[in-house]
Amino acid sequence: MPVHTDYLWFHTKKRREVIRITDEVSAIVGASGVREGLVLVSAMHITSAVYVNDWESGLIEDIQEWLEKLAPARPDYRHHQTGEDNADAHLKRTILGHQVVLPITAGALDLGPWEQVFYAEFDGQRRKRVVVKVLGL
Amino acid sequence: MPVHTDYLWFHTKKRREVIRITDEVSAIVGASGVREGLVLVSAMHITSAVYVNDWESGLIEDIQEWLEKLAPARPDYRHHQTGEDNADAHLKRTILGHQVVLPITAGALDLGPWEQVFYAEFDGQRRKRVVVKVLGL
Amino acid sequence: MPVHTDYLWFHTKKRREVIRITDEVSAIVGASGVREGLVLVSAMHITSAVYVNDWESGLIEDIQEWLEKLAPARPDYRHHQTGEDNADAHLKRTILGHQVVLPITAGALDLGPWEQVFYAEFDGQRRKRVVVKVLGL
């Protein structure tokens, strides 16, 4: 059973960015040689998310605006007494989720017609990683 | 190592429905021959959810009402400028989650006493799919 | 391919508690003999969560306060007509998520620098379980 591990690196220019990573994950699956199995795609930093949703710029903005409403950037989080200023990023990533597991069928990602994989950065402008772990046959 | 893939199809009569799928997933696990492993149950459409929670009609309604409060149906999402009217469905499914991974032990789903698996449709009345991928020994 | 199953038991003194379980999961991975693979860590009760975030007491409190705001304890949930009083616990665990899948690389959990695994209890003071299922090579 092949197990294949790779990492995607990000260093965003802006503090918040949403980056489509379907093709990058797909390439890693291809390189793994796995024909049937699962791939875990998981943010290794706790102020980032990995999620599956629509590749439509309006919805991507809707999601960001909605996250700001549910988990607003505010000065008065307890976490900020440590000198941090990113408590909202920890909360936003909690709603979106920090990982997905994707099925691999016949050597390719087995995704529905509109499923796309995204990396959502909520506290960027520094190097951060996503682990991609492929397991199968 | 057996890997087994199946799909559950849904075509709900109403736009929003919650359907218990524990037995269907369990049957697929049984058919797979896997005795020890994992099964991924993942919505292939981005306006549906798969979640584990209580099989109690009051709570199922509570969850729906709560989702409506956190992610209300409204006309003014940017996504609707594309002609869509389902932005809230994308958000609701984000809170509930679109996938679960269930353990398989001794040939059966290894669930706690109250764990049940549900498919939650937020934009139905058309054919939609859930992938069920079994991996193990 | 080894598959290894273990369970973590909890019996909290308070109704709500957050318990770091990174070391316990790590020990189970070590005992499994798996060098490359995945480990599922999943709450078996539907009023508990398993999540990955920061091991910083301020943020842990921020998360709890935020969950209370998004999913408040209130008497008037429909679920309470069954005699239960824990509908909010079902909702809080939905936001946090009830499971994580962690990568195993070179025989150890492959976590980012700040990733820690937590068990969040929202209706404790009784025995509850988390399943830990290791799959790999």
Short mmCIF file of C-alpha atoms in Angstrom, two decimals, chain B residues 16 40 43 70-71 76 132:
data_model
loop_
_atom_site.label_atom_id
_atom_site.label_comp_id
_atom_site.label_asym_id
_atom_site.label_seq_id
_atom_site.Cartn_x
_atom_site.Cartn_y
_atom_site.Cartn_z
CA ARG B 16 -34.52 21.09 2.59
CA LEU B 40 -15.42 8.31 4.39
CA ALA B 43 -21.39 15.00 0.11
CA LEU B 70 -26.60 31.72 11.71
CA ALA B 71 -26.80 31.53 7.91
CA ASP B 76 -28.59 40.03 -1.03
CA VAL B 132 -18.89 6.30 0.50
#
